[in-house]
Short mmCIF file of C-alpha atoms in Angstrom, two decimals:
data_model
loop_
_atom_site.label_atom_id
_atom_site.label_comp_id
_atom_site.label_asym_id
_atom_site.label_seq_id
_atom_site.Cartn_x
_atom_site.Cartn_y
_atom_site.Cartn_z
CA MET A 1338 84.00 91.05 124.54
CA VAL A 1339 87.53 92.48 124.69
CA GLY A 1340 89.33 91.31 121.58
CA LYS A 1341 92.99 91.29 120.69
CA ARG A 1342 92.62 94.55 118.78
CA ARG A 1343 91.69 96.36 122.00
CA LEU A 1344 95.07 95.50 123.50
CA THR A 1345 96.80 97.21 120.57
CA PRO A 1346 96.98 100.74 122.13
CA ILE A 1347 98.76 99.37 125.22
CA VAL A 1348 101.24 97.45 123.09
CA LEU A 1349 101.87 100.54 120.95
CA ILE A 1350 102.47 102.73 124.01
CA LEU A 1351 104.97 100.28 125.47
CA PHE A 1352 106.66 99.77 122.09
CA THR A 1353 106.95 103.52 121.50
CA LEU A 1354 108.51 104.08 124.94
CA TRP A 1355 110.96 101.26 124.33
CA LEU A 1356 112.00 102.59 120.92
CA SER A 1357 112.44 106.13 122.21
CA ALA A 1358 114.53 104.82 125.08
CA CYS A 1359 116.72 102.68 122.84
CA ALA A 1360 117.22 105.58 120.44
CA SER A 1361 118.99 107.56 123.17
CA ALA A 1362 121.05 104.66 124.49
CA PRO A 1363 124.86 104.86 124.30
CA VAL A 1364 125.93 102.77 121.34
CA GLN A 1365 129.69 103.34 121.13
CA PRO A 1366 131.89 100.45 122.27
CA LEU A 1367 134.34 100.94 125.10
CA ALA A 1368 137.63 101.92 123.42
CA PHE A 1369 140.45 103.91 125.01
CA ASN A 1370 142.80 106.27 123.20
CA ALA A 1371 146.49 106.37 124.05
CA PRO A 1372 147.05 107.29 127.72
CA PRO A 1373 147.13 111.11 127.93
CA TRP A 1374 149.02 111.28 131.21
CA ALA A 1375 152.81 111.34 131.66
CA ASP A 1376 154.92 108.90 133.66
CA GLY A 1377 155.00 110.14 137.25
CA GLU A 1378 151.99 112.45 136.92
CA VAL A 1379 150.19 113.23 140.19
CA SER A 1380 146.72 114.76 140.45
CA LEU A 1381 145.90 116.22 143.86
CA TYR A 1382 142.32 116.98 144.96
CA GLY A 1383 140.67 118.72 147.85
CA VAL A 1384 137.45 117.06 149.03
CA GLN A 1385 134.47 118.91 150.48
CA ASP A 1386 131.02 117.89 151.66
CA ARG A 1387 127.82 119.29 150.13
CA ASN A 1388 127.97 122.26 152.54
CA GLY A 1389 131.50 123.22 151.47
CA SER A 1390 133.20 121.93 154.64
CA THR A 1391 136.59 120.29 154.18
CA LEU A 1392 136.58 116.49 154.34
CA GLY A 1393 140.19 115.84 153.37
CA THR A 1394 142.40 115.16 150.37
CA ALA A 1395 142.88 112.60 147.61
CA TYR A 1396 145.53 112.01 144.98
CA TRP A 1397 146.26 109.66 142.07
CA ARG A 1398 149.75 108.87 140.75
CA MET A 1399 150.37 107.38 137.28
CA ALA A 1400 153.56 105.38 136.76
CA GLN A 1401 154.65 103.41 133.70
CA THR A 1402 155.47 99.71 134.23
CA PRO A 1403 156.67 96.90 131.94
CA GLU A 1404 153.06 95.64 131.78
CA GLY A 1405 151.44 99.02 131.20
CA TRP A 1406 150.54 101.52 133.92
CA SER A 1407 150.30 101.62 137.70
CA GLN A 1408 147.50 103.84 138.97
CA SER A 1409 148.04 104.30 142.70
CA TYR A 1410 145.87 106.47 144.90
CA ALA A 1411 145.46 107.61 148.48
CA LEU A 1412 142.45 109.19 150.17
CA ASN A 1413 142.29 110.68 153.64
CA LEU A 1414 138.71 111.70 154.32
CA SER A 1415 137.47 112.64 157.78
CA GLY A 1416 140.44 110.92 159.36
CA ARG A 1417 139.87 107.61 157.52
CA PRO A 1418 142.88 106.64 155.35
CA ASP A 1419 142.23 104.62 152.21
CA GLU A 1420 144.86 103.65 149.64
CA GLY A 1421 145.40 101.23 146.81
CA ASP A 1422 146.81 100.53 143.37
CA VAL A 1423 145.43 99.25 140.08
CA LEU A 1424 147.86 97.71 137.57
CA LEU A 1425 146.65 98.36 134.03
CA GLY A 1426 147.70 96.72 130.79
CA GLY A 1427 148.70 98.65 127.70
CA ASP A 1428 145.02 98.73 126.67
CA LEU A 1429 144.14 100.23 130.11
CA ARG A 1430 142.19 97.12 131.12
CA PRO A 1431 142.82 95.98 134.73
CA LEU A 1432 145.35 93.24 135.48
CA ARG A 1433 145.63 93.36 139.29
CA SER A 1434 144.58 95.66 142.11
CA TRP A 1435 144.77 96.00 145.87
CA ARG A 1436 143.12 98.29 148.37
CA GLU A 1437 143.56 98.82 152.12
CA ASN A 1438 141.35 100.74 154.54
CA ALA A 1439 139.89 100.37 158.03
CA ALA A 1440 137.95 97.28 156.96
CA GLY A 1441 140.97 95.31 155.70
CA ARG A 1442 142.81 94.48 152.49
CA VAL A 1443 141.24 93.44 149.19
CA GLU A 1444 143.40 91.94 146.41
CA THR A 1445 142.00 91.30 142.94
CA GLU A 1446 143.46 89.30 140.05
CA TYR A 1447 141.96 89.66 136.57
CA GLY A 1448 142.52 86.49 134.55
CA SER A 1449 141.55 85.67 130.98
CA ASP A 1450 138.20 84.18 132.00
CA ASN A 1451 137.77 84.80 135.73
CA VAL A 1452 138.34 87.39 138.42
CA THR A 1453 139.69 86.26 141.80
CA ILE A 1454 139.07 88.48 144.82
CA LYS A 1455 140.89 87.83 148.11
CA THR A 1456 139.64 89.72 151.17
CA THR A 1457 141.66 89.80 154.40
CA PRO A 1458 139.82 91.35 157.41
CA ILE A 1459 141.69 93.95 159.45
CA THR A 1460 140.85 91.95 162.57
CA GLY A 1461 142.71 88.92 161.26
CA GLY A 1462 141.28 85.51 160.50
CA ASP A 1463 141.29 83.46 157.34
CA PRO A 1464 141.08 85.37 154.05
CA GLN A 1465 137.95 84.94 151.97
CA VAL A 1466 138.41 84.11 148.29
CA LYS A 1467 135.74 84.65 145.65
CA THR A 1468 135.96 83.76 141.96
CA LEU A 1469 133.75 85.47 139.38
CA PRO A 1470 133.48 85.09 135.61
CA LEU A 1471 135.17 87.94 133.74
CA GLN A 1472 132.64 89.94 131.76
CA PRO A 1473 133.81 91.77 128.61
CA ASP A 1474 134.57 95.46 129.15
CA THR A 1475 135.13 95.03 132.89
CA LEU A 1476 136.88 97.88 134.68
CA ASP A 1477 138.07 98.01 138.28
CA ASN A 1478 136.01 100.48 140.30
CA ASP A 1479 139.18 102.15 141.56
CA GLN A 1480 140.53 102.87 138.05
CA VAL A 1481 137.38 104.34 136.52
CA LEU A 1482 137.65 108.05 137.40
CA GLN A 1483 141.15 108.49 136.00
CA ALA A 1484 141.02 105.91 133.18
CA GLN A 1485 138.02 107.68 131.64
CA ARG A 1486 140.38 110.54 130.74
CA ALA A 1487 141.56 108.34 127.85
CA LEU A 1488 138.08 108.00 126.32
CA PRO A 1489 137.28 110.01 123.13
CA LEU A 1490 134.97 112.44 124.94
CA ALA A 1491 132.92 114.73 122.70
CA ASP A 1492 129.41 116.11 122.30
CA GLY A 1493 126.92 113.23 122.25
CA TYR A 1494 129.51 110.65 123.29
CA GLY A 1495 128.36 107.71 125.37
CA THR A 1496 129.71 104.28 126.22
CA SER A 1497 129.08 101.45 128.65
CA TYR A 1498 131.16 99.04 130.70
CA VAL A 1499 130.96 96.70 133.68
CA ASN A 1500 132.15 98.30 136.91
CA LEU A 1501 133.53 95.66 139.27
CA VAL A 1502 133.64 96.72 142.93
CA PRO A 1503 136.20 94.35 144.54
CA ALA A 1504 135.21 95.24 148.10
CA THR A 1505 131.73 93.77 147.55
CA GLY A 1506 132.32 91.48 144.60
CA ILE A 1507 129.44 93.12 142.73
CA ALA A 1508 129.67 93.84 139.01
CA ILE A 1509 127.45 96.74 137.92
CA ASN A 1510 126.45 97.63 134.38
CA SER A 1511 127.51 101.27 134.04
CA THR A 1512 127.38 104.04 131.49
CA LEU A 1513 129.19 107.31 130.81
CA ARG A 1514 127.39 110.01 128.82
CA VAL A 1515 128.69 113.47 127.91
CA VAL A 1516 125.90 115.94 128.67
CA GLY A 1517 127.57 119.19 127.62
CA LYS A 1518 130.41 121.68 127.86
CA GLU A 1519 131.14 123.73 130.98
CA THR A 1520 133.91 126.06 132.06
CA LEU A 1521 134.91 125.35 135.67
CA THR A 1522 137.11 127.29 138.05
CA VAL A 1523 138.77 125.15 140.74
CA PRO A 1524 141.87 125.71 142.92
CA ALA A 1525 144.09 124.46 140.06
CA GLY A 1526 142.72 127.08 137.65
CA THR A 1527 139.99 127.59 135.05
CA PHE A 1528 139.31 124.77 132.59
CA PRO A 1529 136.96 124.24 129.64
CA THR A 1530 135.52 120.81 130.44
CA TRP A 1531 133.27 118.02 129.25
CA HIS A 1532 130.52 117.43 131.81
CA ALA A 1533 129.63 113.73 131.89
CA GLU A 1534 127.18 111.64 133.90
CA MET A 1535 128.27 108.28 135.29
CA THR A 1536 125.37 105.92 135.97
CA ALA A 1537 125.81 102.65 137.86
CA GLY A 1538 122.83 100.74 139.19
CA GLY A 1539 120.30 103.27 140.39
CA SER A 1540 122.79 106.06 141.13
CA THR A 1541 124.21 108.80 138.94
CA HIS A 1542 127.34 110.86 139.61
CA ASP A 1543 128.88 113.83 137.80
CA VAL A 1544 132.42 114.19 136.50
CA TRP A 1545 134.14 116.97 134.56
CA TYR A 1546 137.19 116.33 132.35
CA GLY A 1547 139.40 118.96 130.72
CA GLN A 1548 138.91 119.40 126.98
CA ALA A 1549 142.65 119.83 126.36
CA ALA A 1550 145.42 117.26 126.88
CA PRO A 1551 146.20 115.69 129.31
CA TYR A 1552 142.40 115.84 129.92
CA PRO A 1553 142.59 115.98 133.74
CA MET A 1554 139.65 115.11 135.94
CA VAL A 1555 138.83 118.66 137.04
CA GLN A 1556 135.94 117.85 139.37
CA TYR A 1557 133.89 114.89 140.55
CA ARG A 1558 130.62 115.00 142.49
CA ASN A 1559 129.00 112.08 144.29
CA ARG A 1560 125.30 112.91 144.18
CA SER A 1561 124.44 110.47 146.97
CA SER A 1562 126.90 111.63 149.61
CA GLY A 1563 127.33 115.17 148.30
CA ALA A 1564 131.15 114.86 148.36
CA VAL A 1565 132.96 116.98 145.76
CA PHE A 1566 136.55 116.41 144.55
CA GLN A 1567 138.20 119.54 143.08
CA LEU A 1568 141.57 119.57 141.36
CA ARG A 1569 144.20 121.49 143.34
CA GLU A 1570 147.35 120.66 141.43
CA THR A 1571 148.54 118.31 138.70
CA GLY A 1572 151.90 117.49 137.13
CA THR A 1573 155.02 115.41 137.62
CA ASP A 1574 156.42 117.67 140.35
CA VAL A 1575 153.49 117.63 142.81
CA ASN A 1576 154.66 116.91 146.37
CA VAL A 1577 152.25 114.57 148.14
CA ASP A 1578 154.52 113.82 151.08
CA ALA A 1579 153.30 116.90 152.96
CA LEU A 1580 149.61 116.88 152.21
CA PRO A 1581 147.29 119.05 154.31
CA THR A 1582 145.79 117.06 157.13
CA SER A 1583 142.18 116.04 156.76
CA ALA A 1584 139.40 116.92 159.09
CA ALA A 1585 139.12 114.67 162.10
CA ALA A 1586 136.43 112.08 162.03
CA SER A 1587 133.30 113.61 163.43
CA SER A 1588 131.58 111.95 166.38
CA GLU A 1589 128.35 113.77 165.58
CA PHE A 1590 125.53 112.51 163.42
CA PRO A 1591 124.49 114.68 160.47
CA ALA A 1592 121.69 117.19 160.88
CA ILE A 1593 118.21 116.02 159.96
CA SER A 1594 116.97 117.27 156.60
CA THR A 1595 113.61 118.86 157.38
CA PRO A 1596 112.41 118.91 153.74
CA LEU A 1597 113.20 115.20 153.34
CA LEU A 1598 111.55 114.38 156.67
CA LEU A 1599 108.37 116.26 155.78
CA SER A 1600 108.09 114.89 152.24
CA THR A 1601 108.61 111.36 153.54
CA ALA A 1602 106.17 111.65 156.43
CA LEU A 1603 103.46 113.68 154.72
CA ILE A 1604 103.55 112.37 151.13
CA GLN A 1605 105.59 109.21 150.58
CA LEU A 1606 104.39 107.18 153.57
CA PRO A 1607 100.68 108.04 153.13
CA LEU A 1608 100.87 107.09 149.44
CA MET A 1609 102.53 103.78 150.31
CA LEU A 1610 100.63 102.83 153.50
CA ILE A 1611 97.28 104.64 153.46
CA PHE A 1612 96.42 104.97 149.76
CA PRO A 1613 96.26 101.17 149.10
CA LEU A 1614 93.84 100.68 152.01
CA ALA A 1615 91.77 103.68 150.96
CA LEU A 1616 91.55 102.24 147.44
CA GLY A 1617 90.43 98.87 148.79
CA TRP A 1618 87.77 100.58 150.93
CA TRP A 1619 86.49 102.58 147.94
CA ILE A 1620 86.26 99.48 145.73
CA ARG A 1621 84.36 97.65 148.47
CA ARG A 1622 81.98 100.55 148.99
CA ARG A 1623 81.45 101.25 145.27
CA TYR A 1624 81.38 97.76 143.76
CA GLY A 1625 80.95 95.28 146.62
CA PRO A 1626 83.99 92.93 146.71
CA GLY A 1627 85.29 92.85 150.27
CA TRP A 1628 88.55 92.73 152.14
CA GLY A 1629 88.93 88.98 151.75
CA ILE A 1630 89.66 89.40 148.04
CA PHE A 1631 92.00 92.34 148.79
CA ALA A 1632 93.87 90.16 151.31
CA ALA A 1633 94.04 87.30 148.79
CA GLY A 1634 95.68 89.66 146.28
CA ALA A 1635 98.25 90.78 148.86
CA LEU A 1636 98.97 87.16 149.82
CA THR A 1637 99.42 86.29 146.14
CA PHE A 1638 102.18 88.90 145.88
CA VAL A 1639 103.95 87.44 148.91
CA LEU A 1640 103.64 83.89 147.54
CA SER A 1641 104.97 84.99 144.15
CA GLN A 1642 108.16 86.20 145.84
CA VAL A 1643 108.73 82.75 147.32
CA VAL A 1644 109.55 81.70 143.76
CA HIS A 1645 110.68 85.05 142.34
CA LEU A 1646 113.49 85.80 144.80
CA PRO A 1647 115.18 82.35 144.62
CA LEU A 1648 114.83 82.42 140.84
CA ASN A 1649 116.52 85.82 140.66
CA TYR A 1650 119.31 84.55 142.91
CA ALA A 1651 119.78 81.49 140.70
CA LEU A 1652 119.93 83.73 137.61
CA GLY A 1653 122.49 86.02 139.28
CA LEU A 1654 120.15 89.02 139.43
CA LEU A 1655 120.48 88.91 143.22
CA GLY A 1656 123.85 88.46 144.88
CA GLY A 1657 125.63 90.18 142.00
CA GLY A 1658 128.79 89.45 140.11
CA ARG A 1659 127.57 86.38 138.19
CA GLY A 1660 125.09 84.99 135.74
CA VAL A 1661 122.59 87.28 134.06
CA ALA A 1662 123.84 90.27 136.07
CA LEU A 1663 126.97 90.22 133.90
CA TRP A 1664 125.04 90.28 130.62
CA PRO A 1665 124.73 93.46 128.56
CA LEU A 1666 122.13 95.81 130.00
CA ILE A 1667 119.24 95.29 127.54
CA PRO A 1668 119.12 91.46 127.65
CA MET A 1669 119.71 91.57 131.42
CA ALA A 1670 116.77 93.97 131.80
CA LEU A 1671 114.55 91.74 129.65
CA VAL A 1672 115.39 88.67 131.72
CA ALA A 1673 114.72 90.59 134.95
CA GLY A 1674 111.36 91.75 133.59
CA LEU A 1675 110.40 88.30 132.32
CA SER A 1676 111.31 86.76 135.68
CA ALA A 1677 108.93 89.16 137.46
CA GLY A 1678 106.22 88.72 134.83
CA ILE A 1679 106.21 84.93 134.91
CA CYS A 1680 106.37 84.67 138.70
CA GLU A 1681 103.75 87.30 139.57
CA GLU A 1682 101.30 86.64 136.74
CA GLY A 1683 101.83 82.90 137.11
CA ALA A 1684 101.05 83.14 140.82
CA ARG A 1685 97.86 85.07 140.02
CA TRP A 1686 96.79 82.43 137.51
CA VAL A 1687 97.36 79.56 139.97
CA VAL A 1688 95.50 81.29 142.82
CA LEU A 1689 92.55 82.30 140.62
CA THR A 1690 92.30 78.93 138.89
CA PHE A 1691 92.47 76.64 141.90
CA PHE A 1692 91.67 78.66 145.02
CA LEU A 1693 89.81 81.91 144.36
CA LYS A 1694 87.07 80.70 142.05
CA ARG A 1695 84.66 83.48 143.03
CA VAL A 1696 86.83 86.03 141.22
CA ARG A 1697 85.64 85.71 137.64
CA SER A 1698 84.47 89.23 136.78
CA TRP A 1699 85.62 92.84 136.65
CA ALA A 1700 84.74 94.15 140.12
CA PRO A 1701 86.31 91.29 142.14
CA GLY A 1702 89.30 91.43 139.78
CA LEU A 1703 89.64 95.13 140.53
CA GLN A 1704 89.83 94.41 144.26
CA TYR A 1705 92.16 91.46 143.71
CA GLY A 1706 94.61 93.60 141.71
CA ALA A 1707 94.36 96.41 144.28
CA GLY A 1708 95.32 93.92 146.97
CA HIS A 1709 98.29 92.62 144.97
CA GLY A 1710 99.70 96.07 144.23
CA GLY A 1711 98.61 97.43 147.60
CA GLY A 1712 100.30 94.63 149.51
CA GLU A 1713 103.52 95.33 147.63
CA ALA A 1714 103.23 99.06 148.42
CA ILE A 1715 102.57 98.43 152.11
CA ILE A 1716 105.61 96.15 152.41
CA PHE A 1717 107.88 98.73 150.80
CA GLY A 1718 106.26 101.51 152.81
CA SER A 1719 106.93 99.63 156.03
CA LEU A 1720 110.61 99.42 155.12
CA VAL A 1721 110.67 103.15 154.42
CA LEU A 1722 109.05 103.81 157.81
CA ILE A 1723 111.54 101.57 159.64
CA ASN A 1724 114.43 103.32 157.90
CA LEU A 1725 113.09 106.76 158.78
CA VAL A 1726 112.56 105.85 162.44
CA THR A 1727 116.07 104.37 162.60
CA MET A 1728 117.62 107.57 161.23
CA LEU A 1729 115.67 109.66 163.73
CA VAL A 1730 116.70 107.44 166.65
CA LEU A 1731 120.42 107.11 165.78
CA PRO A 1732 121.53 110.50 167.22
CA SER A 1733 120.07 109.56 170.62
CA MET A 1734 122.02 106.31 170.94
CA GLY A 1735 124.13 107.91 173.66
CA GLN A 1736 126.33 105.46 175.54
CA LEU A 1737 125.36 102.59 173.24
CA SER A 1738 127.65 104.05 170.59
CA ALA A 1739 130.64 103.41 172.88
CA MET A 1740 129.97 99.66 172.59
CA ILE A 1741 130.31 99.75 168.78
CA PRO A 1742 133.76 99.66 167.11
CA PRO A 1743 134.84 103.12 165.86
CA GLU A 1744 135.11 102.01 162.21
CA THR A 1745 131.57 100.61 162.40
CA MET A 1746 130.27 103.86 163.88
CA ASP A 1747 131.98 105.77 161.07
CA GLN A 1748 130.14 103.63 158.55
CA ILE A 1749 126.84 104.21 160.37
CA ARG A 1750 127.41 107.97 160.32
CA MET A 1751 128.30 107.85 156.63
CA GLY A 1752 125.08 105.94 155.97
CA ALA A 1753 123.12 108.53 157.92
CA SER A 1754 124.83 111.33 155.97
CA ALA A 1755 123.90 109.70 152.67
CA TYR A 1756 120.31 109.23 153.86
CA TRP A 1757 119.75 112.84 154.93
CA ALA A 1758 121.56 114.06 151.79
CA THR A 1759 118.84 112.48 149.62
CA PRO A 1760 116.94 115.22 147.75
CA TRP A 1761 113.50 115.79 149.29
CA TYR A 1762 111.70 115.24 145.99
CA MET A 1763 112.98 111.66 145.78
CA ALA A 1764 110.58 110.74 148.60
CA ILE A 1765 107.65 112.13 146.60
CA ILE A 1766 108.78 110.24 143.50
CA GLY A 1767 108.96 107.04 145.56
CA GLY A 1768 105.39 107.50 146.74
CA LEU A 1769 104.02 108.29 143.28
CA GLU A 1770 105.80 105.27 141.86
CA ARG A 1771 103.70 103.04 144.13
CA VAL A 1772 100.51 104.65 142.82
CA PHE A 1773 101.65 103.95 139.24
CA ALA A 1774 102.58 100.39 140.20
CA ILE A 1775 99.18 99.70 141.78
CA THR A 1776 97.44 100.91 138.61
CA LEU A 1777 99.58 98.58 136.51
CA GLN A 1778 99.01 95.67 138.89
CA ILE A 1779 95.23 96.09 138.67
CA ALA A 1780 95.33 96.08 134.86
CA MET A 1781 97.47 92.95 134.77
CA ALA A 1782 95.29 91.24 137.39
CA LEU A 1783 92.18 91.90 135.28
CA LEU A 1784 93.88 90.34 132.27
CA VAL A 1785 94.61 87.20 134.28
CA VAL A 1786 91.03 87.14 135.63
CA ARG A 1787 89.74 87.28 132.07
CA SER A 1788 92.20 84.56 131.01
CA VAL A 1789 90.85 82.26 133.72
CA ALA A 1790 87.18 83.18 133.23
CA GLU A 1791 87.23 82.75 129.45
CA ARG A 1792 89.97 80.09 129.39
CA LYS A 1793 92.02 82.04 126.91
CA ALA A 1794 95.79 82.00 127.28
CA ILE A 1795 96.17 85.16 125.20
CA TYR A 1796 95.19 87.33 128.16
CA LEU A 1797 97.69 85.62 130.48
CA LEU A 1798 100.42 86.08 127.88
CA ALA A 1799 99.43 89.74 127.52
CA ALA A 1800 99.74 90.23 131.30
CA ILE A 1801 103.18 88.59 131.32
CA GLY A 1802 104.24 90.67 128.32
CA ILE A 1803 103.15 93.97 129.85
CA HIS A 1804 104.79 93.08 133.18
CA THR A 1805 108.00 92.16 131.36
CA ALA A 1806 108.00 95.40 129.33
CA VAL A 1807 107.35 97.64 132.35
CA ASP A 1808 110.02 96.06 134.55
CA ALA A 1809 112.57 95.79 131.74
CA PHE A 1810 112.05 99.45 130.85
CA SER A 1811 112.51 100.41 134.52
CA VAL A 1812 115.77 98.45 134.88
CA TRP A 1813 117.16 99.79 131.61
CA SER A 1814 115.99 103.38 131.98
CA ILE A 1815 117.20 103.95 135.54
CA GLN A 1816 120.74 103.06 134.43
CA THR A 1817 120.76 105.04 131.20
CA LEU A 1818 118.26 107.89 131.40
CA GLY A 1819 118.07 108.53 135.15
CA VAL A 1820 115.26 108.82 137.67
CA PHE A 1821 113.00 111.47 136.12
CA PRO A 1822 112.74 109.98 132.60
CA THR A 1823 112.14 106.58 134.16
CA GLU A 1824 109.28 107.80 136.32
CA ILE A 1825 107.75 109.75 133.42
CA GLY A 1826 107.82 106.56 131.34
CA ILE A 1827 106.18 104.56 134.13
CA ALA A 1828 103.54 107.28 134.55
CA VAL A 1829 102.68 107.04 130.84
CA MET A 1830 102.43 103.26 131.17
CA ALA A 1831 100.15 103.69 134.19
CA LEU A 1832 97.84 105.92 132.13
CA GLY A 1833 97.73 103.19 129.49
CA ALA A 1834 96.95 100.67 132.24
CA LEU A 1835 94.07 102.87 133.45
CA TRP A 1836 92.64 102.89 129.92
CA LEU A 1837 92.95 99.09 129.84
CA ILE A 1838 91.18 98.75 133.21
CA LEU A 1839 88.17 100.62 131.83
CA ARG A 1840 88.15 98.59 128.60
CA LEU A 1841 88.28 95.31 130.50
CA ARG A 1842 85.00 96.16 132.23
CA ALA A 1843 83.14 94.42 129.40
CA PRO A 1844 81.39 91.23 130.68
CA MET A 1845 83.46 88.07 130.75
CA THR A 1846 81.88 85.07 129.01
CA PRO A 1847 82.81 81.55 130.17
CA PRO A 1848 83.35 79.29 127.16
CA ASP A 1849 80.80 76.74 128.40
CA ALA A 1850 78.02 79.23 129.31
CA PRO A 1851 74.69 77.91 127.91
CA ALA A 1852 72.77 80.07 125.52
CA PRO A 1853 69.60 81.45 127.12
CA VAL A 1854 66.35 79.76 126.00
CA ALA A 1855 62.88 81.28 126.30
CA PRO A 1856 60.62 79.23 128.64
CA ASP A 1857 57.38 77.65 127.43
CA ARG A 1858 54.05 79.24 128.37
CA PRO A 1859 50.51 77.74 128.39
CA ASP A 1860 49.41 80.15 125.70
CA GLY A 1861 52.45 79.61 123.55
CA PRO A 1862 56.11 80.61 123.53
CA ILE A 1863 57.32 84.04 124.44
CA THR A 1864 57.72 86.06 121.30
CA ALA A 1865 60.30 88.48 122.73
CA ARG A 1866 63.85 88.22 121.31
CA PRO A 1867 66.01 85.78 123.33
CA LEU A 1868 68.91 87.32 125.22
CA SER A 1869 72.33 86.86 123.70
CA LYS A 1870 75.01 85.19 125.74
CA GLU A 1871 76.86 88.50 126.15
CA GLU A 1872 73.71 90.33 127.23
CA LEU A 1873 72.88 87.69 129.80
CA MET A 1874 76.37 87.82 131.29
CA ARG A 1875 76.24 91.61 131.37
CA ARG A 1876 72.97 91.60 133.30
CA ILE A 1877 74.28 89.04 135.75
CA GLU A 1878 77.40 91.17 136.28
CA GLU A 1879 75.40 94.34 136.86
CA SER A 1880 72.99 92.74 139.32
CA LYS A 1881 75.62 90.92 141.33
CA TYR A 1882 76.78 93.98 143.27
CA GLU A 1883 73.56 95.99 143.44
#
């Protein structure tokens, strides 16, 4: 029998990963120094794509006001003008902001308790007004790059804040971490800088700030799009009335990234679409449980999402800008993990208890877990395939593109550029992550099977706890440590889950199983030792799939 002590190594692995993650988390509160910039300062930037081609220009202007500071900006990238202003208080927290571009005008008011966002479409019509609760340490997305100059940057420095994107109404838990010193040469000169990583959601960008006052933003790199902002000139006498013209908006779609295409088609998609089916076939061939149990596991995942997705929306984890999504990162991650754990493990328990009563041992549980994790992988893999096909088809749209508004086509091209700019190894990581997830799903499914078979809630609670820890670690780590540490942590957890799968192979003993009794014989009772309950169950288990 698998006792509580045999779950200890899994708990220790998860606990160790969590402690090591928390030890490297940014712990310093968000606190700005006195503004380092002068009244009337302008910072002018040239913007290039990842290939070094000119995209356009951008500038920020700082102006003192009775309330604090006005941070106005203007971007002209690929022929698309974009401008706005953020009014900051004396503590550099946002008071009001506005932004105008091809999509329309967005006006934001930061109150004492709430944020009001008014969006007016460029095509006219009634404005849309959205009110959100104001989370502590909220910054306007359009102030972040320049306002971070006033942070006490130094070796090992890190802080966190909530980045509110008015255009979408989404508030994102974000972090800034100094990763080292670098000396950069840009058109404005050579600067000793602090290299920092900005992480928001699942994306990480790079920014370099001068080490000497007024600590200018020397360079910024958007890892997703590949766009790079480099400082050309800064001071109170910079003339922005005669800026160089930006490149005209391109009517061509970006070139296909062959490495990304090959890694997606040859590695990611097979791991997401073929591997789950191959695993189900191997389990059926090796141990006996058939495709019906695999399909039941996949259906259980789908049914769990019928509750999971509405619950996440009610909590604010979906839709953004409210509820739990505005909590500090660690409690938000724990709630997100617990939501997944309760819904998925709860769905397994309901299905196994009331509908799938033939799954009461290790081999059927193996197939059931493979179906649950495999169904999830196949759904995500199908989305990856649809996305890939769409990106391959877009350049051949031909005359259909003439029927789409120009600003919409620009957004489609930008989306395609971001897609093909994705590093090729991210596709491989995405495929491997599904393999790790399937391993974890099988381990958790076996715990629930044992909970139902032996009528012991401890195994169900263990499954929920492991699911919560894995998902919470993923949510927290992707926003603080980045992609590679997150996937390494999940890989270690998957190895622990594999160990647990093998340990859970011990026979399951129903609580009401009768003790075996030796039958009577004409010449007297059998003198051989009666089988123990565990031995009987083991023999039944072994003979079931012979």
